[in-house]
PDB file of C-alpha atoms and ligand atoms in Angstrom:
ATOM      1  CA  MET A   1      -0.121   0.054   0.315  1.00 96.00           C
ATOM      2  CA  ARG A   2       1.209   3.278  -0.683  1.00 97.00           C
ATOM      3  CA  ILE A   3      -0.142   6.530   1.304  1.00 98.00           C
ATOM      4  CA  LEU A   4       1.564  10.039   2.530  1.00 98.00           C
ATOM      5  CA  PHE A   5       0.643  11.313   5.493  1.00 98.00           C
ATOM      6  CA  LEU A   6      -0.824  14.901   5.671  1.00 98.00           C
ATOM      7  CA  GLY A   7      -0.733  17.207   9.337  1.00 97.00           C
ATOM      8  CA  ALA A   8       0.764  19.773  11.028  1.00 96.00           C
ATOM      9  CA  PRO A   9       3.524  20.058  12.480  1.00 94.00           C
ATOM     10  CA  GLY A  10       3.513  18.414  16.475  1.00 92.00           C
ATOM     11  CA  VAL A  11      -0.792  16.832  15.011  1.00 95.00           C
ATOM     12  CA  GLY A  12       1.648  12.888  15.225  1.00 94.00           C
ATOM     13  CA  LYS A  13       2.362  12.333  11.980  1.00 96.00           C
ATOM     14  CA  GLY A  14       5.880  11.317  12.804  1.00 96.00           C
ATOM     15  CA  THR A  15       4.539   8.673  15.272  1.00 96.00           C
ATOM     16  CA  HIS A  16       2.085   7.753  13.820  1.00 98.00           C
ATOM     17  CA  ALA A  17       3.771   7.073  10.064  1.00 98.00           C
ATOM     18  CA  GLU A  18       6.576   4.959  11.879  1.00 98.00           C
ATOM     19  CA  ARG A  19       3.913   2.992  13.642  1.00 98.00           C
ATOM     20  CA  VAL A  20       1.990   2.093  10.086  1.00 98.00           C
ATOM     21  CA  GLY A  21       4.889   1.752   8.021  1.00 98.00           C
ATOM     22  CA  GLU A  22       6.182  -1.269  10.627  1.00 98.00           C
ATOM     23  CA  ALA A  23       2.764  -2.541  11.101  1.00 98.00           C
ATOM     24  CA  LEU A  24       1.424  -2.695   7.143  1.00 98.00           C
ATOM     25  CA  GLY A  25       6.417  -3.515   6.454  1.00 98.00           C
ATOM     26  CA  ILE A  26       6.300  -0.954   4.653  1.00 98.00           C
ATOM     27  CA  PRO A  27       9.368   0.766   4.428  1.00 98.00           C
ATOM     28  CA  HIS A  28       8.716   5.003   6.490  1.00 98.00           C
ATOM     29  CA  ILE A  29      10.025   8.217   4.188  1.00 98.00           C
ATOM     30  CA  SER A  30      10.268  10.875   6.360  1.00 98.00           C
ATOM     31  CA  THR A  31      11.616  14.000   4.901  1.00 98.00           C
ATOM     32  CA  GLY A  32      12.093  16.239   6.991  1.00 97.00           C
ATOM     33  CA  GLU A  33      14.798  12.746   9.487  1.00 97.00           C
ATOM     34  CA  MET A  34      15.877  12.548   5.781  1.00 98.00           C
ATOM     35  CA  PHE A  35      16.703  16.480   5.751  1.00 98.00           C
ATOM     36  CA  ARG A  36      18.155  16.309   9.234  1.00 97.00           C
ATOM     37  CA  ARG A  37      19.574  12.923   8.914  1.00 98.00           C
ATOM     38  CA  HIS A  38      22.232  15.189   6.173  1.00 98.00           C
ATOM     39  CA  VAL A  39      22.521  18.316   8.347  1.00 98.00           C
ATOM     40  CA  GLY A  40      23.677  15.685  11.235  1.00 98.00           C
ATOM     41  CA  SER A  41      26.115  14.197   8.336  1.00 98.00           C
ATOM     42  CA  ARG A  42      27.505  17.459   7.325  1.00 98.00           C
ATOM     43  CA  THR A  43      26.552  16.549   3.956  1.00 98.00           C
ATOM     44  CA  SER A  44      26.875  19.731   1.156  1.00 98.00           C
ATOM     45  CA  LEU A  45      22.416  19.206   0.986  1.00 98.00           C
ATOM     46  CA  GLY A  46      23.029  19.259   4.801  1.00 98.00           C
ATOM     47  CA  LEU A  47      25.240  22.557   4.722  1.00 98.00           C
ATOM     48  CA  ARG A  48      22.262  24.041   1.893  1.00 98.00           C
ATOM     49  CA  VAL A  49      19.728  23.507   4.332  1.00 98.00           C
ATOM     50  CA  GLU A  50      20.349  24.031   8.030  1.00 98.00           C
ATOM     51  CA  GLU A  51      19.622  27.443   8.109  1.00 97.00           C
ATOM     52  CA  ILE A  52      16.085  26.679   6.562  1.00 98.00           C
ATOM     53  CA  LEU A  53      15.794  24.262   8.635  1.00 97.00           C
ATOM     54  CA  SER A  54      16.207  25.687  11.779  1.00 95.00           C
ATOM     55  CA  ARG A  55      14.025  29.276  10.610  1.00 95.00           C
ATOM     56  CA  GLY A  56      11.257  26.775   9.081  1.00 94.00           C
ATOM     57  CA  ASP A  57      10.331  27.295   6.263  1.00 97.00           C
ATOM     58  CA  LEU A  58      10.049  25.398   3.347  1.00 98.00           C
ATOM     59  CA  VAL A  59      13.139  23.768   1.597  1.00 98.00           C
ATOM     60  CA  PRO A  60      13.018  24.341  -2.349  1.00 98.00           C
ATOM     61  CA  ASP A  61      10.508  21.852  -4.590  1.00 98.00           C
ATOM     62  CA  VAL A  62      14.512  21.398  -6.818  1.00 97.00           C
ATOM     63  CA  LEU A  63      16.666  19.863  -4.297  1.00 98.00           C
ATOM     64  CA  THR A  64      12.783  17.453  -1.417  1.00 98.00           C
ATOM     65  CA  VAL A  65      11.902  16.719  -4.918  1.00 98.00           C
ATOM     66  CA  GLU A  66      15.473  14.854  -6.556  1.00 97.00           C
ATOM     67  CA  MET A  67      15.675  13.259  -2.520  1.00 98.00           C
ATOM     68  CA  MET A  68      12.114  12.145  -2.569  1.00 97.00           C
ATOM     69  CA  LEU A  69      12.049  10.631  -6.140  1.00 96.00           C
ATOM     70  CA  GLU A  70      15.773   8.625  -5.915  1.00 97.00           C
ATOM     71  CA  ARG A  71      14.912   7.143  -2.806  1.00 98.00           C
ATOM     72  CA  LEU A  72      11.468   6.486  -3.925  1.00 96.00           C
ATOM     73  CA  ARG A  73      13.280   4.770  -6.979  1.00 96.00           C
ATOM     74  CA  ASP A  74      15.313   2.395  -3.962  1.00 98.00           C
ATOM     75  CA  PRO A  75      13.977  -1.661  -3.926  1.00 98.00           C
ATOM     76  CA  ASP A  76      12.724  -1.682  -0.504  1.00 98.00           C
ATOM     77  CA  THR A  77       9.369   0.475  -1.884  1.00 97.00           C
ATOM     78  CA  VAL A  78       8.402  -2.589  -4.446  1.00 95.00           C
ATOM     79  CA  ASP A  79       5.264  -3.242  -1.254  1.00 95.00           C
ATOM     80  CA  GLY A  80       4.831  -0.056  -1.285  1.00 97.00           C
ATOM     81  CA  TYR A  81       6.094   3.376   1.876  1.00 98.00           C
ATOM     82  CA  ILE A  82       4.704   5.548   3.517  1.00 98.00           C
ATOM     83  CA  LEU A  83       5.215   9.450   2.841  1.00 98.00           C
ATOM     84  CA  ASP A  84       5.301  11.748   5.870  1.00 98.00           C
ATOM     85  CA  GLY A  85       6.825  15.557   5.415  1.00 97.00           C
ATOM     86  CA  PHE A  86       6.480  15.095   1.176  1.00 98.00           C
ATOM     87  CA  PRO A  87       4.502  16.236  -1.291  1.00 98.00           C
ATOM     88  CA  ARG A  88       4.002  19.662   1.341  1.00 98.00           C
ATOM     89  CA  ASN A  89       2.848  21.950  -1.627  1.00 98.00           C
ATOM     90  CA  LEU A  90       1.187  21.704  -4.977  1.00 98.00           C
ATOM     91  CA  ALA A  91       4.465  21.972  -7.051  1.00 98.00           C
ATOM     92  CA  GLN A  92       5.638  18.454  -5.213  1.00 98.00           C
ATOM     93  CA  VAL A  93       1.941  16.902  -5.772  1.00 97.00           C
ATOM     94  CA  HIS A  94       2.576  17.704  -9.706  1.00 96.00           C
ATOM     95  CA  ALA A  95       6.148  16.251  -9.678  1.00 97.00           C
ATOM     96  CA  LEU A  96       4.974  13.567  -7.630  1.00 97.00           C
ATOM     97  CA  ASP A  97       2.147  12.444 -10.571  1.00 96.00           C
ATOM     98  CA  GLY A  98       4.371  13.304 -13.077  1.00 95.00           C
ATOM     99  CA  ALA A  99       7.147  10.765 -12.161  1.00 93.00           C
ATOM    100  CA  ILE A 100       4.949   7.680 -10.647  1.00 90.00           C
ATOM    101  CA  GLY A 101       1.231   8.693 -11.859  1.00 86.00           C
ATOM    102  CA  ASP A 102      -2.345   7.947 -10.800  1.00 74.00           C
ATOM    103  CA  TYR A 103      -0.800   5.298  -8.594  1.00 80.00           C
ATOM    104  CA  ALA A 104       1.103   6.869  -6.237  1.00 93.00           C
ATOM    105  CA  LEU A 105      -1.003   6.826  -3.803  1.00 97.00           C
ATOM    106  CA  ASP A 106      -4.147   5.014  -2.154  1.00 97.00           C
ATOM    107  CA  ALA A 107      -5.104   6.512   0.775  1.00 98.00           C
ATOM    108  CA  VAL A 108      -3.895   9.841   2.266  1.00 98.00           C
ATOM    109  CA  VAL A 109      -4.482   9.941   6.334  1.00 98.00           C
ATOM    110  CA  VAL A 110      -4.946  12.905   7.188  1.00 98.00           C
ATOM    111  CA  LEU A 111      -4.178  13.786  11.179  1.00 98.00           C
ATOM    112  CA  GLU A 112      -6.480  16.727  12.989  1.00 97.00           C
ATOM    113  CA  ALA A 113      -5.651  18.851  16.327  1.00 95.00           C
ATOM    114  CA  SER A 114      -6.460  21.766  17.895  1.00 92.00           C
ATOM    115  CA  ASP A 115      -3.847  24.387  16.619  1.00 87.00           C
ATOM    116  CA  GLU A 116      -3.488  24.820  21.217  1.00 89.00           C
ATOM    117  CA  VAL A 117      -2.540  20.857  21.194  1.00 91.00           C
ATOM    118  CA  LEU A 118      -0.388  21.151  18.291  1.00 91.00           C
ATOM    119  CA  THR A 119       2.057  23.846  19.686  1.00 86.00           C
ATOM    120  CA  GLU A 120       1.649  22.789  23.441  1.00 88.00           C
ATOM    121  CA  ARG A 121       3.405  19.507  21.474  1.00 90.00           C
ATOM    122  CA  ILE A 122       5.642  20.952  20.008  1.00 90.00           C
ATOM    123  CA  LEU A 123       7.217  23.399  22.338  1.00 87.00           C
ATOM    124  CA  ALA A 124       7.464  19.869  24.569  1.00 89.00           C
ATOM    125  CA  ARG A 125       9.401  18.332  21.607  1.00 87.00           C
ATOM    126  CA  GLY A 126      12.249  20.618  21.841  1.00 83.00           C
ATOM    127  CA  ARG A 127      13.692  19.169  18.598  1.00 88.00           C
ATOM    128  CA  THR A 128      16.441  22.144  17.260  1.00 87.00           C
ATOM    129  CA  ASP A 129      14.213  23.633  14.769  1.00 89.00           C
ATOM    130  CA  ASP A 130      11.540  23.468  17.495  1.00 89.00           C
ATOM    131  CA  THR A 131      12.136  27.278  18.604  1.00 86.00           C
ATOM    132  CA  GLY A 132       8.533  29.945  19.187  1.00 85.00           C
ATOM    133  CA  ALA A 133       9.307  31.509  16.126  1.00 89.00           C
ATOM    134  CA  SER A 134      10.264  28.557  14.299  1.00 89.00           C
ATOM    135  CA  VAL A 135       7.037  26.988  15.301  1.00 88.00           C
ATOM    136  CA  SER A 136       4.798  29.465  15.175  1.00 89.00           C
ATOM    137  CA  ASN A 137       6.601  30.025  10.862  1.00 93.00           C
ATOM    138  CA  ARG A 138       5.676  26.041   9.896  1.00 93.00           C
ATOM    139  CA  LEU A 139       2.554  26.842  11.061  1.00 93.00           C
ATOM    140  CA  GLU A 140       1.693  29.450   8.591  1.00 95.00           C
ATOM    141  CA  VAL A 141       3.300  27.750   6.173  1.00 96.00           C
ATOM    142  CA  TYR A 142       1.269  24.390   7.003  1.00 96.00           C
ATOM    143  CA  GLU A 143      -1.601  26.427   6.440  1.00 96.00           C
ATOM    144  CA  ARG A 144      -1.067  27.952   3.350  1.00 98.00           C
ATOM    145  CA  GLU A 145       1.469  25.550   1.140  1.00 98.00           C
ATOM    146  CA  THR A 146       0.247  22.231   2.730  1.00 98.00           C
ATOM    147  CA  ALA A 147      -3.537  22.420   3.854  1.00 97.00           C
ATOM    148  CA  PRO A 148      -4.679  23.341   0.593  1.00 98.00           C
ATOM    149  CA  LEU A 149      -3.461  19.300  -0.577  1.00 98.00           C
ATOM    150  CA  ILE A 150      -5.876  17.596   1.799  1.00 98.00           C
ATOM    151  CA  HIS A 151      -8.876  19.515  -1.046  1.00 98.00           C
ATOM    152  CA  VAL A 152      -7.015  18.427  -3.358  1.00 97.00           C
ATOM    153  CA  TYR A 153      -6.550  14.243  -2.379  1.00 97.00           C
ATOM    154  CA  ARG A 154      -9.992  14.548  -1.211  1.00 97.00           C
ATOM    155  CA  GLU A 155     -11.472  14.994  -5.346  1.00 96.00           C
ATOM    156  CA  ARG A 156      -9.529  11.599  -5.695  1.00 95.00           C
ATOM    157  CA  GLY A 157     -11.984   9.760  -3.073  1.00 96.00           C
ATOM    158  CA  LEU A 158      -7.735   9.075  -1.177  1.00 97.00           C
ATOM    159  CA  VAL A 159      -8.422  10.819   1.653  1.00 98.00           C
ATOM    160  CA  LEU A 160      -8.983   9.690   5.758  1.00 98.00           C
ATOM    161  CA  SER A 161      -9.735  11.481   9.003  1.00 97.00           C
ATOM    162  CA  VAL A 162      -7.976  10.529  11.582  1.00 97.00           C
ATOM    163  CA  ASP A 163      -8.489  12.756  15.093  1.00 97.00           C
ATOM    164  CA  GLY A 164      -5.024  12.900  16.774  1.00 96.00           C
ATOM    165  CA  VAL A 165      -5.922  13.664  20.187  1.00 95.00           C
ATOM    166  CA  GLY A 166      -6.185  10.236  21.906  1.00 95.00           C
ATOM    167  CA  GLU A 167      -3.946   7.581  23.155  1.00 96.00           C
ATOM    168  CA  ILE A 168      -1.368   6.853  20.588  1.00 97.00           C
ATOM    169  CA  GLU A 169      -1.781   2.932  20.223  1.00 98.00           C
ATOM    170  CA  ALA A 170      -5.893   4.210  19.713  1.00 98.00           C
ATOM    171  CA  ILE A 171      -5.027   6.564  17.196  1.00 98.00           C
ATOM    172  CA  THR A 172      -2.680   4.366  15.683  1.00 98.00           C
ATOM    173  CA  ALA A 173      -5.372   1.018  15.343  1.00 98.00           C
ATOM    174  CA  LYS A 174      -7.618   3.581  14.937  1.00 98.00           C
ATOM    175  CA  ILE A 175      -6.312   4.716  11.585  1.00 98.00           C
ATOM    176  CA  LEU A 176      -4.802   0.396  10.618  1.00 98.00           C
ATOM    177  CA  THR A 177      -8.516   0.073  10.615  1.00 98.00           C
ATOM    178  CA  ALA A 178      -9.415   2.680   7.947  1.00 97.00           C
ATOM    179  CA  LEU A 179      -6.090   1.793   5.798  1.00 98.00           C
ATOM    180  CA  ALA A 180      -7.627  -2.399   6.208  1.00 97.00           C
ATOM    181  CA  ALA A 181     -11.217  -1.328   5.171  1.00 95.00           C
ATOM    182  CA  LEU A 182     -10.157   0.200   2.528  1.00 92.00           C
TER     183      LEU A 182
HETATM  184  P1  ADP B   1       7.206  19.357  11.054  1.00 76.51           P
HETATM  185  O1  ADP B   1       5.914  18.520  10.475  1.00 76.51           O
HETATM  186  O2  ADP B   1       6.844  19.035  12.152  1.00 76.51           O
HETATM  187  O3  ADP B   1       7.718  20.147  10.546  1.00 76.51           O
HETATM  188  P2  ADP B   1       9.097  17.972   9.479  1.00 76.51           P
HETATM  189  O4  ADP B   1       9.957  16.532   9.876  1.00 76.51           O
HETATM  190  O5  ADP B   1       8.040  16.611   8.988  1.00 76.51           O
HETATM  191  O6  ADP B   1       8.793  18.230  10.229  1.00 76.51           O
HETATM  192  O7  ADP B   1       9.849  18.515   8.759  1.00 76.51           O
HETATM  193  C1  ADP B   1      11.340  19.318   9.196  1.00 76.51           C
HETATM  194  C2  ADP B   1      11.076  20.327   8.297  1.00 76.51           C
HETATM  195  O8  ADP B   1      12.088  20.270   6.993  1.00 76.51           O
HETATM  196  C3  ADP B   1      10.631  21.411   7.766  1.00 76.51           C
HETATM  197  O9  ADP B   1      10.357  22.545   8.155  1.00 76.51           O
HETATM  198  C4  ADP B   1      11.342  21.619   6.347  1.00 76.51           C
HETATM  199  O10 ADP B   1      12.014  22.630   6.367  1.00 76.51           O
HETATM  200  C5  ADP B   1      11.667  20.121   5.660  1.00 76.51           C
HETATM  201  N1  ADP B   1      10.736  20.147   5.065  1.00 76.51           N
HETATM  202  C6  ADP B   1      10.330  18.740   4.906  1.00 76.51           C
HETATM  203  N2  ADP B   1      10.333  18.352   3.940  1.00 76.51           N
HETATM  204  C7  ADP B   1       9.680  19.003   3.450  1.00 76.51           C
HETATM  205  C8  ADP B   1       9.434  19.278   1.986  1.00 76.51           C
HETATM  206  N3  ADP B   1       7.947  18.477   1.126  1.00 76.51           N
HETATM  207  N4  ADP B   1       9.532  20.138   0.914  1.00 76.51           N
HETATM  208  C9  ADP B   1      10.388  20.871   1.229  1.00 76.51           C
HETATM  209  N5  ADP B   1      11.149  21.519   2.693  1.00 76.51           N
HETATM  210  C10 ADP B   1      10.639  20.104   3.660  1.00 76.51           C
END
């Protein structure tokens, strides 16, 4: 199965994407984690994106798309994948459509939580880009660039909305049940 997780920063996308990937035996592919790994090991991509990540802006599409399309050619993706953090704007949706076509996604899981819950969770998490200014910028960027994707994928009949507030186990279980019903 090919699944995209969508939701605001702090909604628990990464946590559930990882758990669902394990349950289904397919790789969890997180663009944020990939970029952070590049920053940590000081690759040339890492050096180019470090500043952007700390501000909470989006990395330019050319860099993101190239990194992702390369990752999606790895053999572990043949039976499916969980995308977490890509596509994150309309241009990236079109890049994925162009590269993989209509078969790129079977479902889009949209996790939901209020802004108060999101801000509280992110500030508690304490990643290096989880400072006040970066967090509010990421929430804004999400609303402006990423939230419109929900509409695009809803029109394609792919969206499963799941409440992201509650026990982690219970939320993952709800997601797995919704996916099994497809
Ligand atoms: P969060 O969902 O909390 O913002 P992520 O780990 O998904 O955390 O992303 C961290 C950062 O990585 C983003 O703020 C952005 O700078 C960069 N990033 C991740 N995915 C993309 C993408 N698809 N396009 C551009 N930048 C991205």
